[in-house]
mmCIF file of C-alpha atoms in Angstrom:
data_model
loop_
_atom_site.group_PDB
_atom_site.id
_atom_site.type_symbol
_atom_site.label_atom_id
_atom_site.label_comp_id
_atom_site.label_asym_id
_atom_site.label_seq_id
_atom_site.Cartn_x
_atom_site.Cartn_y
_atom_site.Cartn_z
ATOM 1 C CA UNK A 1 -46.422 -204.938 -64.801
ATOM 2 C CA UNK A 2 -46.283 -205.424 -68.351
ATOM 3 C CA UNK A 3 -44.925 -208.689 -69.818
ATOM 4 C CA UNK A 4 -41.758 -207.853 -71.461
ATOM 5 C CA UNK A 5 -41.680 -210.706 -75.016
ATOM 6 C CA UNK A 6 -38.343 -212.113 -75.741
ATOM 7 C CA UNK A 7 -36.725 -212.123 -79.112
ATOM 8 C CA UNK A 8 -37.675 -215.846 -79.161
ATOM 9 C CA UNK A 9 -41.029 -215.002 -78.290
ATOM 10 C CA UNK A 10 -41.490 -212.219 -81.042
ATOM 11 C CA UNK A 11 -38.865 -214.877 -83.060
ATOM 12 C CA UNK A 12 -42.139 -217.473 -82.197
ATOM 13 C CA UNK A 13 -45.074 -215.606 -82.812
ATOM 14 C CA UNK A 14 -43.545 -214.044 -86.112
ATOM 15 C CA UNK A 15 -43.222 -217.803 -87.490
ATOM 16 C CA UNK A 16 -46.836 -218.399 -86.177
ATOM 17 C CA UNK A 17 -48.065 -215.581 -88.840
ATOM 18 C CA UNK A 18 -46.265 -216.313 -91.071
ATOM 19 C CA UNK A 19 -47.016 -220.208 -91.307
ATOM 20 C CA UNK A 20 -50.784 -219.253 -91.550
ATOM 21 C CA UNK A 21 -50.558 -216.658 -94.883
ATOM 22 C CA UNK A 22 -48.291 -220.180 -96.121
ATOM 23 C CA UNK A 23 -51.171 -222.162 -94.524
ATOM 24 C CA UNK A 24 -53.759 -220.265 -96.888
ATOM 25 C CA UNK A 25 -51.219 -219.569 -99.844
ATOM 26 C CA UNK A 26 -51.190 -223.834 -99.790
ATOM 27 C CA UNK A 27 -55.155 -224.477 -99.342
ATOM 28 C CA UNK A 28 -55.320 -221.892 -102.803
ATOM 29 C CA UNK A 29 -52.865 -224.299 -103.751
ATOM 30 C CA UNK A 30 -53.911 -227.651 -103.858
ATOM 31 C CA UNK A 31 -56.870 -225.517 -104.587
ATOM 32 C CA UNK A 32 -56.458 -224.668 -107.948
ATOM 33 C CA UNK A 33 -54.306 -228.359 -109.277
ATOM 34 C CA UNK A 34 -57.193 -229.662 -108.120
ATOM 35 C CA UNK A 35 -59.025 -228.349 -111.174
ATOM 36 C CA UNK A 36 -56.985 -229.842 -112.836
ATOM 37 C CA UNK A 37 -55.990 -233.059 -111.693
ATOM 38 C CA UNK A 38 -58.595 -235.573 -109.707
ATOM 39 C CA UNK A 39 -57.641 -238.097 -107.411
ATOM 40 C CA UNK A 40 -54.088 -238.673 -106.913
ATOM 41 C CA UNK A 41 -54.790 -236.112 -103.709
ATOM 42 C CA UNK A 42 -51.188 -238.898 -102.532
ATOM 43 C CA UNK A 43 -49.701 -237.453 -105.721
ATOM 44 C CA UNK A 44 -50.675 -234.304 -105.098
ATOM 45 C CA UNK A 45 -49.465 -233.912 -102.074
ATOM 46 C CA UNK A 46 -45.942 -235.950 -101.997
ATOM 47 C CA UNK A 47 -45.432 -233.474 -105.501
ATOM 48 C CA UNK A 48 -46.207 -230.890 -104.024
ATOM 49 C CA UNK A 49 -43.826 -231.447 -100.368
ATOM 50 C CA UNK A 50 -40.578 -232.607 -102.693
ATOM 51 C CA UNK A 51 -40.861 -228.908 -103.848
ATOM 52 C CA UNK A 52 -41.964 -227.114 -101.097
ATOM 53 C CA UNK A 53 -39.363 -229.320 -98.834
ATOM 54 C CA UNK A 54 -36.112 -227.770 -102.468
ATOM 55 C CA UNK A 55 -36.563 -230.792 -104.060
ATOM 56 C CA UNK A 56 -37.327 -232.225 -106.582
ATOM 57 C CA UNK A 57 -39.350 -235.905 -107.147
ATOM 58 C CA UNK A 58 -39.088 -238.682 -109.346
ATOM 59 C CA UNK A 59 -43.353 -239.849 -110.391
ATOM 60 C CA UNK A 60 -43.235 -243.116 -111.684
ATOM 61 C CA UNK A 61 -45.627 -244.609 -112.852
ATOM 62 C CA UNK A 62 -47.735 -246.471 -116.703
ATOM 63 C CA UNK A 63 -48.051 -243.516 -118.649
ATOM 64 C CA UNK A 64 -51.272 -241.896 -119.301
ATOM 65 C CA UNK A 65 -52.031 -241.289 -115.498
ATOM 66 C CA UNK A 66 -51.349 -237.456 -115.771
ATOM 67 C CA UNK A 67 -47.656 -237.275 -114.549
ATOM 68 C CA UNK A 68 -46.535 -235.326 -116.918
ATOM 69 C CA UNK A 69 -50.257 -233.909 -116.531
ATOM 70 C CA UNK A 70 -49.518 -233.264 -112.820
ATOM 71 C CA UNK A 71 -46.245 -231.343 -113.883
ATOM 72 C CA UNK A 72 -47.651 -228.931 -116.357
ATOM 73 C CA UNK A 73 -50.419 -227.415 -113.618
ATOM 74 C CA UNK A 74 -47.611 -227.550 -110.565
ATOM 75 C CA UNK A 75 -45.451 -224.680 -113.215
ATOM 76 C CA UNK A 76 -48.772 -223.002 -113.869
ATOM 77 C CA UNK A 77 -50.285 -223.036 -110.625
ATOM 78 C CA UNK A 78 -46.700 -221.739 -109.455
ATOM 79 C CA UNK A 79 -46.089 -219.698 -111.348
ATOM 80 C CA UNK A 80 -42.478 -221.088 -111.678
ATOM 81 C CA UNK A 81 -40.976 -220.619 -115.040
ATOM 82 C CA UNK A 82 -41.700 -224.543 -116.899
ATOM 83 C CA UNK A 83 -39.951 -226.475 -119.440
ATOM 84 C CA UNK A 84 -40.215 -230.243 -120.614
ATOM 85 C CA UNK A 85 -37.594 -232.657 -122.146
ATOM 86 C CA UNK A 86 -38.654 -235.872 -123.382
ATOM 87 C CA UNK A 87 -35.564 -238.048 -122.950
ATOM 88 C CA UNK A 88 -34.885 -240.182 -125.814
ATOM 89 C CA UNK A 89 -31.751 -242.422 -125.977
ATOM 90 C CA UNK A 90 -30.108 -240.327 -128.769
ATOM 91 C CA UNK A 91 -30.429 -237.344 -125.946
ATOM 92 C CA UNK A 92 -26.759 -236.017 -125.938
ATOM 93 C CA UNK A 93 -25.693 -233.579 -122.587
ATOM 94 C CA UNK A 94 -25.618 -230.252 -125.045
ATOM 95 C CA UNK A 95 -28.885 -231.019 -125.793
ATOM 96 C CA UNK A 96 -30.167 -230.172 -121.807
ATOM 97 C CA UNK A 97 -27.360 -228.064 -120.567
ATOM 98 C CA UNK A 98 -26.732 -225.497 -124.168
ATOM 99 C CA UNK A 99 -24.186 -225.378 -126.255
ATOM 100 C CA UNK A 100 -21.816 -223.076 -127.245
ATOM 101 C CA UNK A 101 -22.112 -221.185 -131.103
ATOM 102 C CA UNK A 102 -19.461 -219.091 -133.356
ATOM 103 C CA UNK A 103 -20.974 -215.604 -133.961
ATOM 104 C CA UNK A 104 -19.393 -213.476 -136.439
ATOM 105 C CA UNK A 105 -19.323 -209.377 -136.509
ATOM 106 C CA UNK A 106 -19.641 -206.695 -139.353
ATOM 107 C CA UNK A 107 -15.796 -206.385 -139.185
ATOM 108 C CA UNK A 108 -15.377 -210.781 -139.424
ATOM 109 C CA UNK A 109 -14.216 -210.768 -135.597
ATOM 110 C CA UNK A 110 -15.471 -214.587 -135.044
ATOM 111 C CA UNK A 111 -16.262 -215.730 -131.798
ATOM 112 C CA UNK A 112 -18.438 -217.825 -128.857
ATOM 113 C CA UNK A 113 -21.114 -217.738 -127.669
ATOM 114 C CA UNK A 114 -23.046 -219.752 -125.340
ATOM 115 C CA UNK A 115 -26.475 -220.959 -125.861
ATOM 116 C CA UNK A 116 -28.971 -221.755 -122.641
ATOM 117 C CA UNK A 117 -30.522 -224.962 -123.176
ATOM 118 C CA UNK A 118 -33.944 -226.248 -121.490
ATOM 119 C CA UNK A 119 -31.818 -227.654 -118.112
ATOM 120 C CA UNK A 120 -32.147 -222.904 -117.087
ATOM 121 C CA UNK A 121 -35.495 -223.272 -116.564
ATOM 122 C CA UNK A 122 -37.654 -223.158 -112.809
ATOM 123 C CA UNK A 123 -39.459 -226.411 -113.245
ATOM 124 C CA UNK A 124 -37.848 -228.597 -115.047
ATOM 125 C CA UNK A 125 -39.828 -231.427 -116.339
ATOM 126 C CA UNK A 126 -37.453 -234.558 -117.246
ATOM 127 C CA UNK A 127 -39.969 -237.044 -119.242
ATOM 128 C CA UNK A 128 -39.582 -241.371 -119.022
ATOM 129 C CA UNK A 129 -35.603 -239.941 -117.200
ATOM 130 C CA UNK A 130 -34.770 -243.646 -117.700
ATOM 131 C CA UNK A 131 -34.712 -243.847 -121.605
ATOM 132 C CA UNK A 132 -31.776 -241.543 -121.826
ATOM 133 C CA UNK A 133 -28.191 -242.013 -121.974
ATOM 134 C CA UNK A 134 -26.088 -242.463 -118.686
ATOM 135 C CA UNK A 135 -23.819 -240.151 -120.111
ATOM 136 C CA UNK A 136 -27.386 -237.679 -120.529
ATOM 137 C CA UNK A 137 -28.272 -238.740 -117.363
ATOM 138 C CA UNK A 138 -25.658 -237.570 -115.512
ATOM 139 C CA UNK A 139 -25.704 -234.407 -117.418
ATOM 140 C CA UNK A 140 -28.418 -233.646 -115.707
ATOM 141 C CA UNK A 141 -28.712 -235.303 -112.042
ATOM 142 C CA UNK A 142 -25.454 -232.862 -111.216
ATOM 143 C CA UNK A 143 -27.194 -229.987 -112.645
ATOM 144 C CA UNK A 144 -29.834 -231.250 -109.740
ATOM 145 C CA UNK A 145 -26.668 -231.372 -107.473
ATOM 146 C CA UNK A 146 -24.531 -228.387 -108.143
ATOM 147 C CA UNK A 147 -27.518 -226.241 -109.570
ATOM 148 C CA UNK A 148 -24.816 -224.820 -112.074
ATOM 149 C CA UNK A 149 -23.300 -226.618 -114.527
ATOM 150 C CA UNK A 150 -19.630 -225.171 -116.112
ATOM 151 C CA UNK A 151 -19.010 -224.661 -120.471
ATOM 152 C CA UNK A 152 -15.714 -224.681 -121.526
ATOM 153 C CA UNK A 153 -14.116 -223.870 -117.710
ATOM 154 C CA UNK A 154 -17.472 -221.171 -118.212
ATOM 155 C CA UNK A 155 -19.492 -221.356 -114.499
ATOM 156 C CA UNK A 156 -23.062 -221.223 -115.225
ATOM 157 C CA UNK A 157 -25.945 -220.537 -112.574
ATOM 158 C CA UNK A 158 -29.167 -221.548 -112.673
ATOM 159 C CA UNK A 159 -32.499 -221.123 -112.574
ATOM 160 C CA UNK A 160 -33.415 -220.327 -108.336
ATOM 161 C CA UNK A 161 -35.641 -222.089 -107.163
ATOM 162 C CA UNK A 162 -34.219 -224.781 -109.870
ATOM 163 C CA UNK A 163 -36.621 -227.439 -109.330
ATOM 164 C CA UNK A 164 -36.310 -230.559 -111.952
ATOM 165 C CA UNK A 165 -39.703 -233.324 -111.289
ATOM 166 C CA UNK A 166 -38.965 -236.279 -113.810
ATOM 167 C CA UNK A 167 -40.659 -239.665 -114.790
ATOM 168 C CA UNK A 168 -40.334 -243.110 -115.587
ATOM 169 C CA UNK A 169 -42.472 -245.546 -116.609
ATOM 170 C CA UNK A 170 -41.413 -248.816 -114.927
ATOM 171 C CA UNK A 171 -43.150 -251.476 -116.771
ATOM 172 C CA UNK A 172 -41.266 -250.804 -120.383
ATOM 173 C CA UNK A 173 -37.534 -251.534 -119.954
ATOM 174 C CA UNK A 174 -36.635 -252.482 -122.834
ATOM 175 C CA UNK A 175 -34.831 -249.141 -124.220
ATOM 176 C CA UNK A 176 -33.923 -247.804 -121.000
ATOM 177 C CA UNK A 177 -30.694 -246.964 -118.756
ATOM 178 C CA UNK A 178 -32.220 -247.381 -115.903
ATOM 179 C CA UNK A 179 -31.173 -244.538 -113.294
ATOM 180 C CA UNK A 180 -27.773 -245.865 -111.199
ATOM 181 C CA UNK A 181 -28.990 -246.251 -106.835
ATOM 182 C CA UNK A 182 -26.126 -243.393 -106.352
ATOM 183 C CA UNK A 183 -28.846 -241.069 -109.356
ATOM 184 C CA UNK A 184 -31.794 -241.944 -108.066
ATOM 185 C CA UNK A 185 -30.264 -240.524 -104.228
ATOM 186 C CA UNK A 186 -29.917 -237.052 -106.054
ATOM 187 C CA UNK A 187 -34.101 -237.142 -105.781
ATOM 188 C CA UNK A 188 -35.834 -236.367 -102.463
ATOM 189 C CA UNK A 189 -39.000 -237.839 -102.885
ATOM 190 C CA UNK A 190 -39.487 -240.880 -105.029
ATOM 191 C CA UNK A 191 -43.148 -240.544 -105.886
ATOM 192 C CA UNK A 192 -45.307 -243.958 -107.354
ATOM 193 C CA UNK A 193 -48.529 -242.842 -109.118
ATOM 194 C CA UNK A 194 -51.481 -245.117 -109.350
ATOM 195 C CA UNK A 195 -54.201 -246.059 -111.391
ATOM 196 C CA UNK A 196 -56.782 -243.863 -110.502
ATOM 197 C CA UNK A 197 -59.945 -244.426 -108.448
ATOM 198 C CA UNK A 198 -63.128 -245.372 -110.131
ATOM 199 C CA UNK A 199 -65.206 -241.638 -109.058
ATOM 200 C CA UNK A 200 -62.003 -240.163 -109.776
ATOM 201 C CA UNK A 201 -61.577 -242.003 -113.168
ATOM 202 C CA UNK A 202 -65.484 -241.184 -113.824
ATOM 203 C CA UNK A 203 -64.822 -237.598 -113.726
ATOM 204 C CA UNK A 204 -61.631 -237.707 -115.802
ATOM 205 C CA UNK A 205 -64.320 -239.170 -118.735
ATOM 206 C CA UNK A 206 -66.222 -236.770 -118.097
ATOM 207 C CA UNK A 207 -63.955 -233.118 -117.841
ATOM 208 C CA UNK A 208 -61.409 -233.831 -120.251
ATOM 209 C CA UNK A 209 -63.483 -235.382 -123.455
ATOM 210 C CA UNK A 210 -65.687 -231.517 -123.657
ATOM 211 C CA UNK A 211 -64.823 -228.202 -125.705
ATOM 212 C CA UNK A 212 -63.171 -226.844 -123.016
ATOM 213 C CA UNK A 213 -61.023 -228.073 -119.349
ATOM 214 C CA UNK A 214 -60.284 -225.679 -116.825
ATOM 215 C CA UNK A 215 -57.432 -223.872 -116.575
ATOM 216 C CA UNK A 216 -55.829 -223.784 -113.125
ATOM 217 C CA UNK A 217 -54.868 -219.850 -112.280
ATOM 218 C CA UNK A 218 -51.218 -218.691 -110.979
ATOM 219 C CA UNK A 219 -51.420 -218.675 -107.476
ATOM 220 C CA UNK A 220 -48.100 -217.561 -106.340
ATOM 221 C CA UNK A 221 -44.222 -216.857 -107.745
ATOM 222 C CA UNK A 222 -41.840 -217.833 -107.387
ATOM 223 C CA UNK A 223 -40.131 -215.205 -104.515
ATOM 224 C CA UNK A 224 -42.722 -216.757 -102.630
ATOM 225 C CA UNK A 225 -42.251 -219.754 -103.287
ATOM 226 C CA UNK A 226 -39.022 -219.468 -101.566
ATOM 227 C CA UNK A 227 -39.868 -217.072 -98.527
ATOM 228 C CA UNK A 228 -42.305 -220.930 -98.171
ATOM 229 C CA UNK A 229 -39.291 -222.920 -98.376
ATOM 230 C CA UNK A 230 -37.227 -220.679 -96.483
ATOM 231 C CA UNK A 231 -40.303 -220.999 -93.617
ATOM 232 C CA UNK A 232 -40.194 -224.830 -93.462
ATOM 233 C CA UNK A 233 -36.006 -224.934 -92.626
ATOM 234 C CA UNK A 234 -37.409 -222.660 -89.494
ATOM 235 C CA UNK A 235 -39.800 -224.863 -88.778
ATOM 236 C CA UNK A 236 -39.448 -226.431 -84.722
ATOM 237 C CA UNK A 237 -38.916 -230.934 -84.409
ATOM 238 C CA UNK A 238 -39.162 -231.974 -81.095
ATOM 239 C CA UNK A 239 -37.041 -235.000 -80.035
ATOM 240 C CA UNK A 240 -38.891 -237.346 -80.202
ATOM 241 C CA UNK A 241 -40.032 -237.069 -83.965
ATOM 242 C CA UNK A 242 -35.263 -236.357 -84.449
ATOM 243 C CA UNK A 243 -34.303 -239.863 -82.585
ATOM 244 C CA UNK A 244 -38.568 -241.966 -84.798
ATOM 245 C CA UNK A 245 -36.240 -240.477 -87.766
ATOM 246 C CA UNK A 246 -32.978 -241.933 -86.907
ATOM 247 C CA UNK A 247 -34.369 -244.798 -85.464
ATOM 248 C CA UNK A 248 -36.311 -245.623 -89.248
ATOM 249 C CA UNK A 249 -33.639 -244.719 -90.934
ATOM 250 C CA UNK A 250 -31.089 -246.372 -89.336
ATOM 251 C CA UNK A 251 -33.160 -249.881 -88.893
ATOM 252 C CA UNK A 252 -33.098 -249.959 -93.038
ATOM 253 C CA UNK A 253 -30.326 -250.537 -92.895
ATOM 254 C CA UNK A 254 -28.271 -253.903 -92.550
ATOM 255 C CA UNK A 255 -25.909 -254.329 -89.961
ATOM 256 C CA UNK A 256 -27.565 -252.578 -87.347
ATOM 257 C CA UNK A 257 -29.648 -254.844 -85.334
ATOM 258 C CA UNK A 258 -32.399 -255.623 -87.649
ATOM 259 C CA UNK A 259 -33.373 -259.609 -87.836
ATOM 260 C CA UNK A 260 -35.607 -258.559 -90.680
ATOM 261 C CA UNK A 261 -33.299 -256.373 -92.824
ATOM 262 C CA UNK A 262 -30.321 -258.427 -92.995
ATOM 263 C CA UNK A 263 -32.326 -260.832 -94.143
ATOM 264 C CA UNK A 264 -34.462 -258.817 -96.645
ATOM 265 C CA UNK A 265 -31.531 -255.976 -97.433
ATOM 266 C CA UNK A 266 -29.075 -255.741 -99.075
ATOM 267 C CA UNK A 267 -27.971 -252.316 -98.532
ATOM 268 C CA UNK A 268 -29.871 -249.702 -96.984
ATOM 269 C CA UNK A 269 -30.254 -245.535 -96.537
ATOM 270 C CA UNK A 270 -27.837 -243.019 -96.490
ATOM 271 C CA UNK A 271 -27.602 -239.613 -94.218
ATOM 272 C CA UNK A 272 -29.820 -238.403 -97.201
ATOM 273 C CA UNK A 273 -32.439 -240.293 -96.181
ATOM 274 C CA UNK A 274 -32.779 -238.411 -92.981
ATOM 275 C CA UNK A 275 -32.827 -235.266 -93.607
ATOM 276 C CA UNK A 276 -34.847 -235.816 -96.531
ATOM 277 C CA UNK A 277 -37.281 -236.872 -94.176
ATOM 278 C CA UNK A 278 -36.102 -234.195 -91.607
ATOM 279 C CA UNK A 279 -37.818 -231.867 -94.391
ATOM 280 C CA UNK A 280 -40.147 -233.328 -95.541
ATOM 281 C CA UNK A 281 -41.963 -234.470 -92.116
ATOM 282 C CA UNK A 282 -41.897 -230.387 -91.854
ATOM 283 C CA UNK A 283 -43.627 -229.652 -95.695
ATOM 284 C CA UNK A 284 -46.185 -232.230 -94.047
ATOM 285 C CA UNK A 285 -47.465 -230.716 -90.512
ATOM 286 C CA UNK A 286 -47.530 -226.905 -93.160
ATOM 287 C CA UNK A 287 -49.032 -229.059 -95.888
ATOM 288 C CA UNK A 288 -51.617 -230.120 -93.295
ATOM 289 C CA UNK A 289 -52.529 -226.726 -91.728
ATOM 290 C CA UNK A 290 -49.694 -228.501 -88.697
ATOM 291 C CA UNK A 291 -47.116 -225.963 -86.931
ATOM 292 C CA UNK A 292 -44.084 -228.681 -86.371
ATOM 293 C CA UNK A 293 -43.991 -232.698 -87.734
ATOM 294 C CA UNK A 294 -45.164 -235.162 -85.943
ATOM 295 C CA UNK A 295 -44.721 -238.756 -85.574
ATOM 296 C CA UNK A 296 -47.478 -239.294 -88.205
ATOM 297 C CA UNK A 297 -45.380 -237.253 -90.964
ATOM 298 C CA UNK A 298 -42.285 -239.956 -90.383
ATOM 299 C CA UNK A 299 -44.361 -242.881 -91.472
ATOM 300 C CA UNK A 300 -45.918 -241.087 -93.593
ATOM 301 C CA UNK A 301 -42.843 -240.576 -95.862
ATOM 302 C CA UNK A 302 -41.481 -243.722 -95.309
ATOM 303 C CA UNK A 303 -41.862 -244.721 -98.236
ATOM 304 C CA UNK A 304 -41.493 -241.929 -100.847
ATOM 305 C CA UNK A 305 -37.859 -241.651 -98.860
ATOM 306 C CA UNK A 306 -36.979 -244.796 -98.392
ATOM 307 C CA UNK A 307 -38.329 -246.517 -101.709
ATOM 308 C CA UNK A 308 -35.537 -245.484 -103.987
ATOM 309 C CA UNK A 309 -32.832 -245.666 -101.184
ATOM 310 C CA UNK A 310 -33.047 -249.453 -100.481
ATOM 311 C CA UNK A 311 -32.496 -252.783 -102.477
ATOM 312 C CA UNK A 312 -32.688 -256.045 -101.668
ATOM 313 C CA UNK A 313 -31.131 -259.599 -101.607
ATOM 314 C CA UNK A 314 -32.070 -262.051 -104.560
ATOM 315 C CA UNK A 315 -32.317 -264.405 -101.822
ATOM 316 C CA UNK A 316 -36.116 -261.550 -101.501
ATOM 317 C CA UNK A 317 -36.809 -260.639 -104.213
ATOM 318 C CA UNK A 318 -36.552 -264.274 -105.070
ATOM 319 C CA UNK A 319 -39.506 -264.691 -102.967
ATOM 320 C CA UNK A 320 -41.693 -262.390 -104.066
ATOM 321 C CA UNK A 321 -40.960 -259.486 -102.092
ATOM 322 C CA UNK A 322 -40.356 -255.618 -102.624
ATOM 323 C CA UNK A 323 -39.112 -252.807 -100.865
ATOM 324 C CA UNK A 324 -42.647 -251.169 -99.991
ATOM 325 C CA UNK A 325 -43.034 -254.351 -97.712
ATOM 326 C CA UNK A 326 -39.864 -254.516 -96.104
ATOM 327 C CA UNK A 327 -39.877 -250.938 -95.499
ATOM 328 C CA UNK A 328 -44.374 -251.389 -94.848
ATOM 329 C CA UNK A 329 -42.919 -253.484 -91.550
ATOM 330 C CA UNK A 330 -40.406 -251.265 -90.305
ATOM 331 C CA UNK A 331 -43.139 -248.689 -89.925
ATOM 332 C CA UNK A 332 -45.221 -251.292 -88.429
ATOM 333 C CA UNK A 333 -41.909 -252.262 -85.477
ATOM 334 C CA UNK A 334 -41.567 -248.643 -85.285
ATOM 335 C CA UNK A 335 -44.725 -248.194 -84.063
ATOM 336 C CA UNK A 336 -44.949 -250.605 -81.975
#
């Protein structure tokens, strides 16, 4: 007697088939990116995880570490319409969002026409976002959250998908406006970009100073990226992993019974951190060829998810502690 396939099993088979196709696409994306970006595997991975999860990422690192090049490369490989804004203190919200201009037709009748700004892109590179004034920062961050803008009472929807990859220089603080905590929370992940290793830096010197440079090829398009983002949200998450996410996020908040956190942390992550970890853990599993996230995904994502959603007490900073130190301690406790 033949086995009757249930709707659930058919759904499961469809997800497996879709995941296998997505794995192939992601492998091709990684190959194309590696033609241009040498080393920096964790940076590439975390930036891609933010995009595959449907969110925005903040890349933090000193100048010259290929942050801008990575974003440009991703735009080409993912087949997205990309724009770039170089933030400066005198940049106004209208320089980002767009503005109304007055037109006059042949009969002399005047009317206003909206000219779209660079925010109308599928992938927006926001270079040195902390150089812009708070007013301009908030205009961009509101667009990131709402996925539309309003000019003169008229709503304009942003393209879909819409991702912002912003960069920030952590060293040079003169003439900058640090992002407020509530606005940092809008970024799904904070990706720390460190100096390349010796072998990678050697390859950079050899590959980028000749007459020709490698050019990445498009692998997917915006519609296919949206399909993969939908698949990420369909991936199953076990109760064990959900409990681990809740336990880790809650342990990073003072007043929740963790002695180390109570001593060192002024304020901790809200529920948005757990949401980010749920999405990115699924994306990371898919990125590494698995159909469901594991505890290892949670521990690997602890730093990029939590780092920009916590602040240390004055006493902890005076002792020379960093948020990374606290997160590493929490992960160690979670692993037991």
